[in-house]
Coordinates of C-alpha atoms (C1' of nucleotides) in Angstrom, one line a residue:
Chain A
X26 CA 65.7 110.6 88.2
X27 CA 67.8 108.7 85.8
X28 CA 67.7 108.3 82.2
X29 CA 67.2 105.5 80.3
X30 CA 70.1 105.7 77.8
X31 CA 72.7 106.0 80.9
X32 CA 71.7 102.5 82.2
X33 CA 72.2 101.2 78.7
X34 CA 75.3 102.3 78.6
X35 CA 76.1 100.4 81.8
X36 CA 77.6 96.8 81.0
X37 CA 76.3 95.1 84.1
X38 CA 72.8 95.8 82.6
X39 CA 73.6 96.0 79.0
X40 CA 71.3 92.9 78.4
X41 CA 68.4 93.8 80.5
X42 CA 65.1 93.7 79.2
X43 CA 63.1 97.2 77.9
X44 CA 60.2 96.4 81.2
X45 CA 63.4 95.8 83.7
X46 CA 65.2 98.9 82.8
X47 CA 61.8 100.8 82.9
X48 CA 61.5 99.5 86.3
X49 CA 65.1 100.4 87.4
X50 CA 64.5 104.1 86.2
X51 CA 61.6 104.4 88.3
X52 CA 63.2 103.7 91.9
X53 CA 66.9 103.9 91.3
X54 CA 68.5 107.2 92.3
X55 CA 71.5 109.3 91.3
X56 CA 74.1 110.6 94.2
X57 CA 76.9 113.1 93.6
X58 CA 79.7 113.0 95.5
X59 CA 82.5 115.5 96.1
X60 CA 86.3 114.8 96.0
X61 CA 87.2 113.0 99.2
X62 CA 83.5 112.4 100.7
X63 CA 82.8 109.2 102.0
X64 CA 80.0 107.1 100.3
X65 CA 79.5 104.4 103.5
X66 CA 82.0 103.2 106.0
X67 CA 83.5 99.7 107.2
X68 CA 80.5 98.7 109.2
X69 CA 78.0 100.4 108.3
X70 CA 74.8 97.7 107.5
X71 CA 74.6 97.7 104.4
X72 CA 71.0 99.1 102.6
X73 CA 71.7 100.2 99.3
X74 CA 73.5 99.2 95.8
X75 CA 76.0 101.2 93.9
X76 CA 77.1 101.8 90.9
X77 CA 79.3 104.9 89.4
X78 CA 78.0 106.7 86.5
X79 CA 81.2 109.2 86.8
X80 CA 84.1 110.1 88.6
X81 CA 86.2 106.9 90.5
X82 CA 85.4 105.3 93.8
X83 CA 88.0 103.9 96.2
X84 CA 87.0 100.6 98.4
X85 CA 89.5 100.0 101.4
X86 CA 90.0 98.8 105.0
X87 CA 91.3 100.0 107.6
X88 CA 93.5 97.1 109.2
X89 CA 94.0 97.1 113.3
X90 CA 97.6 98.4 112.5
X91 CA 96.3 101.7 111.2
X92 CA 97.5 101.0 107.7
X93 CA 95.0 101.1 105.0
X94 CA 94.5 98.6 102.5
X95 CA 92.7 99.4 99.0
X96 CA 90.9 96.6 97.5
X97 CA 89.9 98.2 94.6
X98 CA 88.9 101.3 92.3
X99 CA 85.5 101.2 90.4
X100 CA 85.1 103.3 87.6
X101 CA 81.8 104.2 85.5
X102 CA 79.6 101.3 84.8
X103 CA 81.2 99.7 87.5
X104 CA 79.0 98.4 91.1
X105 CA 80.6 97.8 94.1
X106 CA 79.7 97.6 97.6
X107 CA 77.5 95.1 96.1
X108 CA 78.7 91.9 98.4
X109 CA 77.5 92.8 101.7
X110 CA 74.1 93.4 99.9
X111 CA 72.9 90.0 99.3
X112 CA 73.2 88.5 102.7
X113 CA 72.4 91.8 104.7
X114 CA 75.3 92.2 106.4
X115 CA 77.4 95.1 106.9
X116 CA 80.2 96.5 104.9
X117 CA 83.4 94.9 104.3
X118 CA 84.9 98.0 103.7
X119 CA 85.1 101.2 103.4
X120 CA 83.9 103.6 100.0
X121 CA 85.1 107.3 99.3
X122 CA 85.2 109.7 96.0
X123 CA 88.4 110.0 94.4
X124 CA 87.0 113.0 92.8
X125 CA 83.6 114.2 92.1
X126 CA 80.9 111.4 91.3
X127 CA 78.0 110.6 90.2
X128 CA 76.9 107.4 92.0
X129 CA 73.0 105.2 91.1
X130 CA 71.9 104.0 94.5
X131 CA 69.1 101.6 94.5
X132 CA 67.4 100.7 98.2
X133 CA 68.0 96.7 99.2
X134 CA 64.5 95.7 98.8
X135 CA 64.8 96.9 95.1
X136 CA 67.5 95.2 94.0
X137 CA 66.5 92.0 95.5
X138 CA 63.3 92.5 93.7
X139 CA 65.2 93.4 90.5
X140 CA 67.8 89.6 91.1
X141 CA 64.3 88.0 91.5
X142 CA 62.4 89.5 88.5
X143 CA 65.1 89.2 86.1
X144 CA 67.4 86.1 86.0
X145 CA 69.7 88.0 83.8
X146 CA 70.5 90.4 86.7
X147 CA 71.8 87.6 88.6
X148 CA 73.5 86.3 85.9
X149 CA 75.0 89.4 85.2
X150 CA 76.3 89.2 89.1
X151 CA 77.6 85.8 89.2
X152 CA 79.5 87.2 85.9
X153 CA 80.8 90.1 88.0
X154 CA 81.7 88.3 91.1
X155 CA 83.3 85.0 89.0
X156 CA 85.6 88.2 87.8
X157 CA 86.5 90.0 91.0
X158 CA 86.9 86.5 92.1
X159 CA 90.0 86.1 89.5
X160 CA 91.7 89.2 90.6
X161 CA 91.5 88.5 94.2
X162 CA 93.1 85.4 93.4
X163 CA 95.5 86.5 91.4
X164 CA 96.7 89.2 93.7
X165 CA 97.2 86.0 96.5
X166 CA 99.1 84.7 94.1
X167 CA 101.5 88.3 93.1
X168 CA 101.2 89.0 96.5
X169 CA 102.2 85.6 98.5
X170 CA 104.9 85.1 95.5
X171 CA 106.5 88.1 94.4
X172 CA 108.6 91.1 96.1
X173 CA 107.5 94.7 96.3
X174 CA 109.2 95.8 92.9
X175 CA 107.8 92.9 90.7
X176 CA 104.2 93.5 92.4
X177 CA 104.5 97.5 91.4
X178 CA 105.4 96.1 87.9
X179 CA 102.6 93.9 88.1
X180 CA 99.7 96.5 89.1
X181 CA 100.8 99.1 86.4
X182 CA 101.0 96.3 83.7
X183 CA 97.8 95.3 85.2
X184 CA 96.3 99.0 84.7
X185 CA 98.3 99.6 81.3
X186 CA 96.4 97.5 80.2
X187 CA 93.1 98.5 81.4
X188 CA 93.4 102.0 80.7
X189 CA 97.0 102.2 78.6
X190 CA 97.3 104.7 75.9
X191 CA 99.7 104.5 73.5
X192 CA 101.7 107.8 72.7
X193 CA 105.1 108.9 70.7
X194 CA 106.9 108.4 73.8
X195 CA 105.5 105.1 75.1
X196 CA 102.4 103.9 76.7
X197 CA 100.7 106.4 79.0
X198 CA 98.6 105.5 82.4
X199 CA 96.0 108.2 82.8
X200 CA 96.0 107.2 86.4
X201 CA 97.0 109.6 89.9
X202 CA 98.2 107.6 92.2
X203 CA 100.5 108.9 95.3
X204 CA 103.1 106.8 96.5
X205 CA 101.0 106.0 99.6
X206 CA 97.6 104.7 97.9
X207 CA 100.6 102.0 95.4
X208 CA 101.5 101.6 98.6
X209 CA 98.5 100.1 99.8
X210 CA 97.7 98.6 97.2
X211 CA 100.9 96.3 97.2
X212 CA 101.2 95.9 100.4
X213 CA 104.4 97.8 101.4
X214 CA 105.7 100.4 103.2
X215 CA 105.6 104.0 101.8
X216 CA 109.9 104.4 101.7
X217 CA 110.2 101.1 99.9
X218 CA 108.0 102.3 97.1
X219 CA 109.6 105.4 96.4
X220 CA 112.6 104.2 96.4
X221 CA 111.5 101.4 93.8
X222 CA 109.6 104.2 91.6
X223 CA 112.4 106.6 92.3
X224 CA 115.0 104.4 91.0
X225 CA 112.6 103.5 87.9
X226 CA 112.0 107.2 87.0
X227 CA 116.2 107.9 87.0
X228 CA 116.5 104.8 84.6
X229 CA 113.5 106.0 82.5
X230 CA 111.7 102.9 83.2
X231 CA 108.2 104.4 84.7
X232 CA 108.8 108.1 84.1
X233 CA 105.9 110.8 86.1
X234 CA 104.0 113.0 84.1
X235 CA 101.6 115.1 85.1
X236 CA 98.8 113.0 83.4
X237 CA 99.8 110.0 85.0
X238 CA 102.8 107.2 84.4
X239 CA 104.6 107.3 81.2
X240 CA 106.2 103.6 80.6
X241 CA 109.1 104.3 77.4
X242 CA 109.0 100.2 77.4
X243 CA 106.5 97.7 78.4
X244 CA 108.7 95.0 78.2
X245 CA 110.8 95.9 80.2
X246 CA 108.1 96.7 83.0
X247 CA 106.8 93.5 82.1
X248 CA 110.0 91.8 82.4
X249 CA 110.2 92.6 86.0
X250 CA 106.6 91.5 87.1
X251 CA 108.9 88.0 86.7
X252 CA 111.6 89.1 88.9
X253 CA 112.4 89.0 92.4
X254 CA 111.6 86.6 95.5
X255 CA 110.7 84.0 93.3
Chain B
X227 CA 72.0 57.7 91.0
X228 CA 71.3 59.3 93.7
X229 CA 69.5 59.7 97.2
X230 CA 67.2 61.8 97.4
X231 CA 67.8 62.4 100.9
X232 CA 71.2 62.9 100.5
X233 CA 70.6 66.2 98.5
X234 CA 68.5 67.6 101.7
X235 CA 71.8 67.3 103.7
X236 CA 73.6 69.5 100.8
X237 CA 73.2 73.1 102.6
X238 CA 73.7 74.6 99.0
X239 CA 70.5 72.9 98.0
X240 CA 68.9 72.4 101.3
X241 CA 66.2 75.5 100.5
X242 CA 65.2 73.7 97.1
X243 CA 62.2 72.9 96.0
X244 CA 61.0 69.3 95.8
X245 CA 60.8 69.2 92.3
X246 CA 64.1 70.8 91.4
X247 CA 65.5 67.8 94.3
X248 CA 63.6 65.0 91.5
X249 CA 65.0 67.4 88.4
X250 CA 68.8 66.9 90.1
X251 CA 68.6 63.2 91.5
X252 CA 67.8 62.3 87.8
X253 CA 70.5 64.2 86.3
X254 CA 73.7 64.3 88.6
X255 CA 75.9 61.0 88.6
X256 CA 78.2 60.4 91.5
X257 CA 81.8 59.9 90.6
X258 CA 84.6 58.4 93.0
X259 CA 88.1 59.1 93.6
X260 CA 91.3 57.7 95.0
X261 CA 93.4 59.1 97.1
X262 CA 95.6 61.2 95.1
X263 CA 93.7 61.2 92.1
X264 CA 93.2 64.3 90.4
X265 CA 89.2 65.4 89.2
X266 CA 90.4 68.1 86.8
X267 CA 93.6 69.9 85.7
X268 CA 94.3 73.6 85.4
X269 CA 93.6 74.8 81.9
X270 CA 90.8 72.0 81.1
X271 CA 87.8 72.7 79.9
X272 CA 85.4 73.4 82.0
X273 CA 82.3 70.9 81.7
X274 CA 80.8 70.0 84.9
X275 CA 79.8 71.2 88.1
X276 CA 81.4 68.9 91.6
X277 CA 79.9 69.3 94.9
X278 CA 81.8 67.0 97.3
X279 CA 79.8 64.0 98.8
X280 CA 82.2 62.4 101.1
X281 CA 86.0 63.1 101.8
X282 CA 88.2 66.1 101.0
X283 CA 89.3 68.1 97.9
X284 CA 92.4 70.0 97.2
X285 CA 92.1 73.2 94.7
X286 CA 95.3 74.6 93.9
X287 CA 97.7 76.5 91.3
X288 CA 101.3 75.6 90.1
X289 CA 103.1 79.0 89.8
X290 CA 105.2 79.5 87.3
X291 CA 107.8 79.5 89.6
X292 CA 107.4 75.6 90.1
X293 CA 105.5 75.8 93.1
X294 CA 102.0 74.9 94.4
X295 CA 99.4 77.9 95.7
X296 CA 96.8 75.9 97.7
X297 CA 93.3 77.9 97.0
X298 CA 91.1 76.4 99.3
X299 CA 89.9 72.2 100.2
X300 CA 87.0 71.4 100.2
X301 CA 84.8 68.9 102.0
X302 CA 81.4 67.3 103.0
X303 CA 78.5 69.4 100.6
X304 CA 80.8 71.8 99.1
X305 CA 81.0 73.1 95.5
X306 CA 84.3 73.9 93.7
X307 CA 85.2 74.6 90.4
X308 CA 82.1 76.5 89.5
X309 CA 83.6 79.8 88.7
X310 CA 84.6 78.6 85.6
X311 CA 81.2 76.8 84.9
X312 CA 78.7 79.9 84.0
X313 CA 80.9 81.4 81.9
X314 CA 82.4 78.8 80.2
X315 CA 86.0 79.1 80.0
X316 CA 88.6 76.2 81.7
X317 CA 89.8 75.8 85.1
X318 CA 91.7 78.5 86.3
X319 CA 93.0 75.8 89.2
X320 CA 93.5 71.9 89.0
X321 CA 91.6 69.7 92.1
X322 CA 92.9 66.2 93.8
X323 CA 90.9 64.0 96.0
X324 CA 93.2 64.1 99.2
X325 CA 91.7 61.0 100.5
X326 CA 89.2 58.9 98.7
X327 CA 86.2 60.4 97.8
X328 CA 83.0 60.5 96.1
X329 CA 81.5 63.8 94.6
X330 CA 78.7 64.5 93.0
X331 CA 78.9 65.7 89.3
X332 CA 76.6 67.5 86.7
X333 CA 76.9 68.2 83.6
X334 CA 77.1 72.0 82.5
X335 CA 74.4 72.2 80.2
X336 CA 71.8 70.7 83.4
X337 CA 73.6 72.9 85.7
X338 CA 73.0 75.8 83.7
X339 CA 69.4 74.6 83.5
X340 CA 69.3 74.5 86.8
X341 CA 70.0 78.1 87.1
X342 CA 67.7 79.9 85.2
X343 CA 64.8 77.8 86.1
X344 CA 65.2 77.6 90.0
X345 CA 66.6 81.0 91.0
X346 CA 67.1 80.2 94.8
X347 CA 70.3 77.8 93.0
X348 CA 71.2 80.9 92.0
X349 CA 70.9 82.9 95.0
X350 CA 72.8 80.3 96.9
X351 CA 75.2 80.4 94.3
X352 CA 75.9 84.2 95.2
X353 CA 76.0 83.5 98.4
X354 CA 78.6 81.2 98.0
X355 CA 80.6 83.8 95.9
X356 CA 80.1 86.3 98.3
X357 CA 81.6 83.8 101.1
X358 CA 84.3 82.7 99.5
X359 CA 84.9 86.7 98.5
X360 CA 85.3 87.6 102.2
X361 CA 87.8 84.5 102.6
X362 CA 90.1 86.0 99.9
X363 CA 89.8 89.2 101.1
X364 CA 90.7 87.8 104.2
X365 CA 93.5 86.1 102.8
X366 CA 95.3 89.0 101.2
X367 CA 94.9 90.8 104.4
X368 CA 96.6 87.9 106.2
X369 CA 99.4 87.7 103.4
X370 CA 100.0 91.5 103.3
X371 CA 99.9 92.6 106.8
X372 CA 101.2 89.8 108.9
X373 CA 104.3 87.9 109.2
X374 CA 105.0 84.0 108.6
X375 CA 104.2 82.8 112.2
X376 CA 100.9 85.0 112.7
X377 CA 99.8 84.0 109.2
X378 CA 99.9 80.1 109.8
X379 CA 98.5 81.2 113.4
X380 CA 95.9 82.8 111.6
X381 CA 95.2 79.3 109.4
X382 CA 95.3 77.3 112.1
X383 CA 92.6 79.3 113.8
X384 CA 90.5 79.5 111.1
X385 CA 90.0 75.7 111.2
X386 CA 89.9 75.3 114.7
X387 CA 86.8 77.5 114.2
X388 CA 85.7 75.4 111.4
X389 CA 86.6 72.2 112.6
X390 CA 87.7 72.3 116.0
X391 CA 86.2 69.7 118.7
X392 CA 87.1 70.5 122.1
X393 CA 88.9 67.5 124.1
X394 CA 90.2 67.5 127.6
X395 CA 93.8 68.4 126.6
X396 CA 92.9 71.3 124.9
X397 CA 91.2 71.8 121.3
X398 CA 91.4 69.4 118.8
X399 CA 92.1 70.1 114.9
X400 CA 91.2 67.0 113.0
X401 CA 92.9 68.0 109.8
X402 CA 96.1 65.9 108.1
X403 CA 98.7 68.8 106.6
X404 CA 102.2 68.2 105.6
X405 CA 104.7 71.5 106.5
X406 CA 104.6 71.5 103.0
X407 CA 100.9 72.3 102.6
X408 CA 101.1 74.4 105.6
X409 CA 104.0 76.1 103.3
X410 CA 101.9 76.1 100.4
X411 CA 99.0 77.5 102.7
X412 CA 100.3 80.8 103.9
X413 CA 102.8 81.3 101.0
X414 CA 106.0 80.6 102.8
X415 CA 109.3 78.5 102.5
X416 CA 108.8 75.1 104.4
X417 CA 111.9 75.3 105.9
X418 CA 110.4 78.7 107.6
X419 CA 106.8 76.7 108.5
X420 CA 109.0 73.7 110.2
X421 CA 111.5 76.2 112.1
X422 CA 108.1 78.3 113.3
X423 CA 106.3 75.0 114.1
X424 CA 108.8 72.9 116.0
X425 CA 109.2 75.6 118.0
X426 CA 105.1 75.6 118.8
X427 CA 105.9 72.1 119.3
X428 CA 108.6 72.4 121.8
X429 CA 106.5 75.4 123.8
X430 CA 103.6 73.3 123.8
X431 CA 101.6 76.1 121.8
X432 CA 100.4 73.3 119.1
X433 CA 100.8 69.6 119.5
X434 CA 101.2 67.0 116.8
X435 CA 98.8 64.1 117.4
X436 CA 97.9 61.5 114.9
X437 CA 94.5 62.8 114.5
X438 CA 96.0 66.1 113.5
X439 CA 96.6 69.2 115.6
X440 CA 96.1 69.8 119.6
X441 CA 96.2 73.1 120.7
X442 CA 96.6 72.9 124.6
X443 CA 95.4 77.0 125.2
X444 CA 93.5 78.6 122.0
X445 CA 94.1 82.1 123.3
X446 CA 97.6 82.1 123.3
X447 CA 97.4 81.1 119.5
X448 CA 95.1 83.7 119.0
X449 CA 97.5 85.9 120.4
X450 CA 99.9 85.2 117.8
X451 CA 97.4 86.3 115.4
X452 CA 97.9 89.5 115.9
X453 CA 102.0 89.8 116.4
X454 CA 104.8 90.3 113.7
X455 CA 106.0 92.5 110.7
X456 CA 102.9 94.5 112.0
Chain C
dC40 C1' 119.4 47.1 101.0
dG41 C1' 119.1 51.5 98.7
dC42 C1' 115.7 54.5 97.2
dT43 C1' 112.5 58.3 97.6
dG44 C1' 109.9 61.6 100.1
dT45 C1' 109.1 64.3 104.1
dC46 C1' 111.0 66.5 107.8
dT47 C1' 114.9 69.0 110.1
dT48 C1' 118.8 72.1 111.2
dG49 C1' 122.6 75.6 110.4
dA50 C1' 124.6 79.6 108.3
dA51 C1' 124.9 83.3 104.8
dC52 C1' 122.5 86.4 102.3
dG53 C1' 119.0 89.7 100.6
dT54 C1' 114.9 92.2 100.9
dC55 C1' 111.9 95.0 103.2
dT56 C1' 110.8 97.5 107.3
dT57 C1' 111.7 100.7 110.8
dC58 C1' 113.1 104.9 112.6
dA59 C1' 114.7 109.4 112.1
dA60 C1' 115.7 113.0 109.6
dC61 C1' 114.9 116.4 105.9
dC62 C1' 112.8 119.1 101.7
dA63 C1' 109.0 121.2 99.1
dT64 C1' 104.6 123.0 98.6
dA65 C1' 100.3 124.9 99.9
dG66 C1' 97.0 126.7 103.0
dT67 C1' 95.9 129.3 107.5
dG68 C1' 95.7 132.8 110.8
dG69 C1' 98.0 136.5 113.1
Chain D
dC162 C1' 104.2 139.2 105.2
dC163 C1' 105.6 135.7 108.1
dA164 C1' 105.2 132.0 111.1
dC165 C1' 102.7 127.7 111.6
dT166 C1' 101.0 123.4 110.2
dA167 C1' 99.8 119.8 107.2
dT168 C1' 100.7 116.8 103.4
dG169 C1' 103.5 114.2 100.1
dG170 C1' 107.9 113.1 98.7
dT171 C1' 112.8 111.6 99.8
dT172 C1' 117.0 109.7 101.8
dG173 C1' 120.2 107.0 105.0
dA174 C1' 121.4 103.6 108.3
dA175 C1' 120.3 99.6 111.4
dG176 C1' 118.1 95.6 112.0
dA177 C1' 114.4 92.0 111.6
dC178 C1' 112.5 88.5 109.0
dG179 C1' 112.5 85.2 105.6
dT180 C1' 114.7 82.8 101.9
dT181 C1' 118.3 80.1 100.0
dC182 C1' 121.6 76.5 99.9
dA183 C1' 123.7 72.7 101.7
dA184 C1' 123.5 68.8 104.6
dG185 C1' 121.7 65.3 107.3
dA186 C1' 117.9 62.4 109.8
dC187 C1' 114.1 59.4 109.4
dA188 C1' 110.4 56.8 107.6
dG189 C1' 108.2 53.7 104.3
dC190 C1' 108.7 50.7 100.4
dG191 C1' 110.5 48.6 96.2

DNA sequence: CGCTGTCTTGAACGTCTTCAACCATAGTGG
DNA sequence: CCACTATGGTTGAAGACGTTCAAGACAGCG
């Protein structure tokens, strides 16, 4: 069961109307997830939407070399897996708990009901997909014109300032990445990324703490997200 | 003014009720383009919704770096720049007419109209997001994981899926692209496209014809889908 | 005719990948 | 307790791939 205060607190339904979020409470459901557990996988059809109350979800393929690719991270308040949903298909991709989660599932036929009912729902989509449509495009863009060490820059600037705090000793990402999941989210090979972030941490560009990524200087991270292969 | 027949034809609207067809005839103006002309430039304001009517559309980016990031083109009863449109901000890309063309415009204030009162637009609007989604997904696969050759193998098959008419020389891809936009295409140097695509040329893999491209044996193009920087 | 734009080729260079090691840590079972 | 394995991080050297720069061919068009 799910209470009614959470789903305010969620921006994708922030607007919704008191008889809609009634509604919602009634047939929406909450799943927890442990660490590393897989929420659906690349094929799967695709029967439910998602959103994360806690915790952080990772969305990736796996590409015919073996290689994974992340496409993104969804945090609370955030719905995903939601593409697939509309047209009945089957996933895209793949979803799995970074850590423990709390995840609201909602069967198909109820959230069809719910973009039918309330135009503001569908609204509220187009809004989310016009903005996952920007940073796909953008990442064509880093990715078809910038080399590896300007797209690392990018993606922490990217996340500094999504989730930056600023400290006595510069801004710090609370973010755990491991060298393979930057990796895949550039598009590199593992070596070339430490050796990037390894030469980084001995000029104390991008230092690693154990709360996350420590940048002294923004600038200067910024400064190289115009560098390279351009 | 407009035909109402020639709205039945649109698929976007093709599921729309007869008096949302009367609503738009009365509404939408038809505007027409040179060759080379451009509809709307990057940073504008955007005001209008374009659905193409006849001829082709070019949607693209000038990077920082001076050159041109070819999004997607657009042809016969497609919509572009309507990301911008529901929320209101400018054109994150600028749009040519790459031959002459005639496109069907509305103004935001109906289109948004539109929306909320005939919610199948908006479904097929989502459906058109989620489309174009899997295409950029697509892409930054394509850009991440392949080489120069397989990527512009990869474009080439795309169309020939899209566009291609089998002939008795092999399949036919009715589409005019300079190495340039090929370049611009699958984010490489032209000098790289033209040393790639002679070289098809001179194996007989793809063919330059007037009418555009002539691929003698599809499966061997498919095949270099799938090679390089794997 | 000379101009401009697209196409073309060659050679040098740099970036990134590949492959092959190696280290550290933590967990497992004998 | 130690050997065994798995995982994540790290480094070096060789080579592939693509870019860059420089130069030239070729067409259409004033």
């Amino acid at each position: 069961m799910l209470d009614a205060k959470a789903i305010r607190r969620i921006p994708r339904f922030s607007g919704i109307s008191a008889e809609a979020e009634g509604w919602l409470c009634e047939h929406a459901v909450v799943s927890t997830y442990t660490k590393g557990e897989t929420i659906f996988f690349e094929g799967d059809p695709s029967a439910h939407f998602y959103m994360v109350l806690k915790g952080e979800v990772k969305v990736f393929k796996m590409l015919e070399s073996g290689r994974e690719l992340i496409l993104d991270f969804f945090r609370e308040g955030e719905a995903f897996g939601e593409v697939a949903l509309v047209e009945g298909g089957d996933f895209p991709a793949s979803a799995v708990a970074m850590e423990d989660a709390s995840v609201l599932v909602l069967p198909r036929r109820d959230y069809l009901h719910l973009l039918e009912r309330y135009p503001e729902v569908a609204h509220s989509i187009i809004r989310d997909l016009t903005l996952r449509m920007h940073a796909l495009r953008r990442r064509v863009e880093v990715l078809g014109e910038m080399g590896v060490q300007a797209r690392i820059a990018n993606l922490l600037h990217v996340y500094s300032r999504q989730l930056g705090k600023q400290t006595e000793a510069g801004l710090l990402i609370p973010i755990h990445l491991s060298r393979n999941e930057v990796a895949s989210l550039v598009c590199a090979r593992i070596e070339t990324v430490i050796r990037i972030m390894s030469r980084w941490q001995k000029d104390g560009l991008v230092v690693n703490v154990p709360e996350g990524f420590l940048v002294p200087d923004v600038e200067a991270l910024a400064a190289l997200t115009a560098s390279s292969t351009e």
